[in-house]
mmCIF file of C-alpha atoms in Angstrom:
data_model
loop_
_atom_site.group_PDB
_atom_site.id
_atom_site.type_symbol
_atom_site.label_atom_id
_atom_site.label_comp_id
_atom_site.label_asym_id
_atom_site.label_seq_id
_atom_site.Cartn_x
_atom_site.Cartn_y
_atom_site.Cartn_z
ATOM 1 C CA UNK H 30 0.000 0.000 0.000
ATOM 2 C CA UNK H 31 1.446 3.265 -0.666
ATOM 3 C CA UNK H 32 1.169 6.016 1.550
ATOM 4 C CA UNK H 33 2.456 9.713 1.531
ATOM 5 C CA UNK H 34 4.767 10.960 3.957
ATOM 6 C CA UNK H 35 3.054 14.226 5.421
ATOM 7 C CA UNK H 36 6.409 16.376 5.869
ATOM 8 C CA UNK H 37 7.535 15.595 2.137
ATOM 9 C CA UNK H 38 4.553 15.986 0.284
ATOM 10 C CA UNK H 39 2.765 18.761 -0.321
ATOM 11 C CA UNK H 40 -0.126 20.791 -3.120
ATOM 12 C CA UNK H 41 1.468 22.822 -5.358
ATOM 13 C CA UNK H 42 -0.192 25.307 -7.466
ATOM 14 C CA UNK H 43 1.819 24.950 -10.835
ATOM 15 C CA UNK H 44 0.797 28.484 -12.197
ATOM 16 C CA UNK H 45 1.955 30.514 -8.905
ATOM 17 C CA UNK H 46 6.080 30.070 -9.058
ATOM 18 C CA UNK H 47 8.177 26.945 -10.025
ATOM 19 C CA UNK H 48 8.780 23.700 -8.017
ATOM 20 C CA UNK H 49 11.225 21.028 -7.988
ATOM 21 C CA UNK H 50 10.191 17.110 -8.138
ATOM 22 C CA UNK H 51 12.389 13.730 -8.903
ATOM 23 C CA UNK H 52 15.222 16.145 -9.485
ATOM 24 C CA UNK H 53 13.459 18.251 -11.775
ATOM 25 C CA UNK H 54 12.542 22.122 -11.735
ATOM 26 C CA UNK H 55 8.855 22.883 -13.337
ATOM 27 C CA UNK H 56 8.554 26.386 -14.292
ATOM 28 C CA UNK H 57 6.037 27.961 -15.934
ATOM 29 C CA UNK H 58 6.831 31.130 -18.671
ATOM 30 C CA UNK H 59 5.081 32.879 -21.336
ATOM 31 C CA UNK H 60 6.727 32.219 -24.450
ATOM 32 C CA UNK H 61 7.567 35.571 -26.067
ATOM 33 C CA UNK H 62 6.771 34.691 -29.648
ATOM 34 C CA UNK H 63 3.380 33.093 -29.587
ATOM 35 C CA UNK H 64 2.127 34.627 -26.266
ATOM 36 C CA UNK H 65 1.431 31.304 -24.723
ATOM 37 C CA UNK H 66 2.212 29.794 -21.393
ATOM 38 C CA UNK H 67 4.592 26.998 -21.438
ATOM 39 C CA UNK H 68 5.816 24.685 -18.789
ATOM 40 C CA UNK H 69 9.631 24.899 -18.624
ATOM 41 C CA UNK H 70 11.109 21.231 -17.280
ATOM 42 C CA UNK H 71 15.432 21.407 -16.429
ATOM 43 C CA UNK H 72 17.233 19.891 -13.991
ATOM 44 C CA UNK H 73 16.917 21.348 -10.388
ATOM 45 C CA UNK H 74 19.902 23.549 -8.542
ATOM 46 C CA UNK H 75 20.113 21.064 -6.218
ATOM 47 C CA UNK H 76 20.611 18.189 -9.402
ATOM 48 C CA UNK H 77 23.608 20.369 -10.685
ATOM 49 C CA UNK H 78 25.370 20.924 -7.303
ATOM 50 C CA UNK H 79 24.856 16.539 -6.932
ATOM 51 C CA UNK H 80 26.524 16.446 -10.622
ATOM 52 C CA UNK H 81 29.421 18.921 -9.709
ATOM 53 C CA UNK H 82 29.663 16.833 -6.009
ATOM 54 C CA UNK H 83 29.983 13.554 -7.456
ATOM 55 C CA UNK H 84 32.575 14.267 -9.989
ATOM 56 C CA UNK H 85 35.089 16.396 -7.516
ATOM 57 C CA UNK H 86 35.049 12.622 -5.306
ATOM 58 C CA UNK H 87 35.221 10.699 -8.391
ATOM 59 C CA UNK H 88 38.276 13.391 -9.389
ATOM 60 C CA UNK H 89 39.591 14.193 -5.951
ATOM 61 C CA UNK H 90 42.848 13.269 -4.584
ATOM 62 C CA UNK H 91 41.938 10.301 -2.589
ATOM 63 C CA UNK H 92 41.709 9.089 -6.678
ATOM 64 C CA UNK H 93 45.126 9.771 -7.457
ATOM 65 C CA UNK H 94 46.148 6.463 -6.288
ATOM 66 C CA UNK H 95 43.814 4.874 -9.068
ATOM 67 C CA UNK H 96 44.766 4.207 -12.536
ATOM 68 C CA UNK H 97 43.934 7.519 -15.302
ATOM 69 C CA UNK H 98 41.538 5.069 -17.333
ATOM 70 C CA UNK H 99 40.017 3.401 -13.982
ATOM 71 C CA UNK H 100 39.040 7.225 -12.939
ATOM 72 C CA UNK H 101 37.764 7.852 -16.585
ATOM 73 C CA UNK H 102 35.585 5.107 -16.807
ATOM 74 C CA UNK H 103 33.993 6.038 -13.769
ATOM 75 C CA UNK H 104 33.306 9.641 -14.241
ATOM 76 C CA UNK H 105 31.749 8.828 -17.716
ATOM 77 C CA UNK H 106 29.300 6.097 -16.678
ATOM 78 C CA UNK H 107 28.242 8.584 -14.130
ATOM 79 C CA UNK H 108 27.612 11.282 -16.245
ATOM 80 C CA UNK H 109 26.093 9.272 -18.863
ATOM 81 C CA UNK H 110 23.693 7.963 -16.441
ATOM 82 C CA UNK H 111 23.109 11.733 -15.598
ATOM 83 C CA UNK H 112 22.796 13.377 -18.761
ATOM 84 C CA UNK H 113 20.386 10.285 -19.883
ATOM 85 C CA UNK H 114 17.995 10.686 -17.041
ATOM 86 C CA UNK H 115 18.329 14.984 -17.424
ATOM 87 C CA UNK H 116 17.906 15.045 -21.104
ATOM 88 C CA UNK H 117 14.261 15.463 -21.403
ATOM 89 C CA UNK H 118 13.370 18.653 -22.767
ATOM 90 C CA UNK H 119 15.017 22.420 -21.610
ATOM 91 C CA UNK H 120 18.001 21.068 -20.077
ATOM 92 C CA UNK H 121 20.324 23.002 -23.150
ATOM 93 C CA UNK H 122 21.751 26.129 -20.801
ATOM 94 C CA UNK H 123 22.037 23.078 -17.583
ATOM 95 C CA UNK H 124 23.849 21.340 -20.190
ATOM 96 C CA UNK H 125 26.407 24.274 -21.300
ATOM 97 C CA UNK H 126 27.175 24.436 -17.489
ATOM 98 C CA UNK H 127 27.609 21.005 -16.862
ATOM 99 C CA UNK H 128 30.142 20.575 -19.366
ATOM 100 C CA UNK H 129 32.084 23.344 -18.574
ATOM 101 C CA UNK H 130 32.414 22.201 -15.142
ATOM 102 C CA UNK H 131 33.300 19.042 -16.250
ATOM 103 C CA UNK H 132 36.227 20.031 -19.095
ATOM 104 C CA UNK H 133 37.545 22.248 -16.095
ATOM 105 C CA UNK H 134 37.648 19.558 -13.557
ATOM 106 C CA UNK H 135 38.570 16.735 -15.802
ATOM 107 C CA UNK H 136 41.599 19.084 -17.416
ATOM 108 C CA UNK H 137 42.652 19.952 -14.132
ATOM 109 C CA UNK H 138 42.516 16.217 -13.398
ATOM 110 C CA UNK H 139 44.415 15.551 -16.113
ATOM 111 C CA UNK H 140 47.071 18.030 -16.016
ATOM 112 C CA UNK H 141 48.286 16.951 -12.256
ATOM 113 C CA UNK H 142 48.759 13.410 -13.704
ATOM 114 C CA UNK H 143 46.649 11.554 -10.725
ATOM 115 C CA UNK H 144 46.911 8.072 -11.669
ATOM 116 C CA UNK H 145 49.810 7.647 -13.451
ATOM 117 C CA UNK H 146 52.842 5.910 -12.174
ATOM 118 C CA UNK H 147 54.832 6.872 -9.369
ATOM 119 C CA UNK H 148 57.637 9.020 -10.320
ATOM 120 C CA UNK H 149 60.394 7.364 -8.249
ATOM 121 C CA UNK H 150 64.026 8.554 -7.375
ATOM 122 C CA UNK H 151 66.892 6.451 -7.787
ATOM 123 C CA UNK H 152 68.223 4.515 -4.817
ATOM 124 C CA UNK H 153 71.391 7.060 -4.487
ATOM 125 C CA UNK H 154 69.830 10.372 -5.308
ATOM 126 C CA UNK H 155 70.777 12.923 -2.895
ATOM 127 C CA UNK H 156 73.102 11.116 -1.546
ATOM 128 C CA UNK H 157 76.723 12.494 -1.940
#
């Protein structure tokens, strides 16, 4: 039997405001070229912040340890399962940011060279 937990559900008006649900914001506007209302659907603020969480631990230092490609892998089936689940209709400007958040982070990533092998010194370096 499914019941509704009191202090998580609630009635929303959909023409007063916008309101997030499943990880979605619904938002209604008046489209400017044929004067009608529209329901906007995107990805909520609280969706993008998850995204951007999730891929500083998959990219964080506690990683470095892990192979490049093991690291890779993971961020990718992540944010394919994200962008697959957040691709339904006005998610194009979520999108833009998304990916710019990710080709900083994974170029930063990249460019400390987490994951590749240990650059070790030779048993008598520094030794005189």
């Amino acid at each position: 039997e499914l019941k509704l937990h009191e202090g998580k559900s609630r009635v929303v008006d959909a023409r007063e405001g916008s309101f997030d649900f499943l990880g979605f914001t619904f938002e209604r506007k008046r489209n400017f070229k044929t004067a009608r209302v529209i329901t906007l659907v995107k990805p909520s603020r609280k969706s993008e912040q998850q995204f951007r969480d999730e891929v500083r631990g998959l990219t964080s230092r506690r990683s470095h340890s892990t192979p490049q490609q093991e690291v890779l892998e993971r961020v990718n089936r992540y944010v394919r399962g994200w962008v697959n689940y957040f691709h339904v209709h006005n998610s194009t400007r979520v999108f833009a940011r998304q990916r710019f958040f990710l080709e900083q982070r994974m170029r930063k990533y990249l460019q400390t060279g987490a994951g590749e092998r240990p650059i070790t010194r030779p048993a008598d370096c520094g030794r005189v």
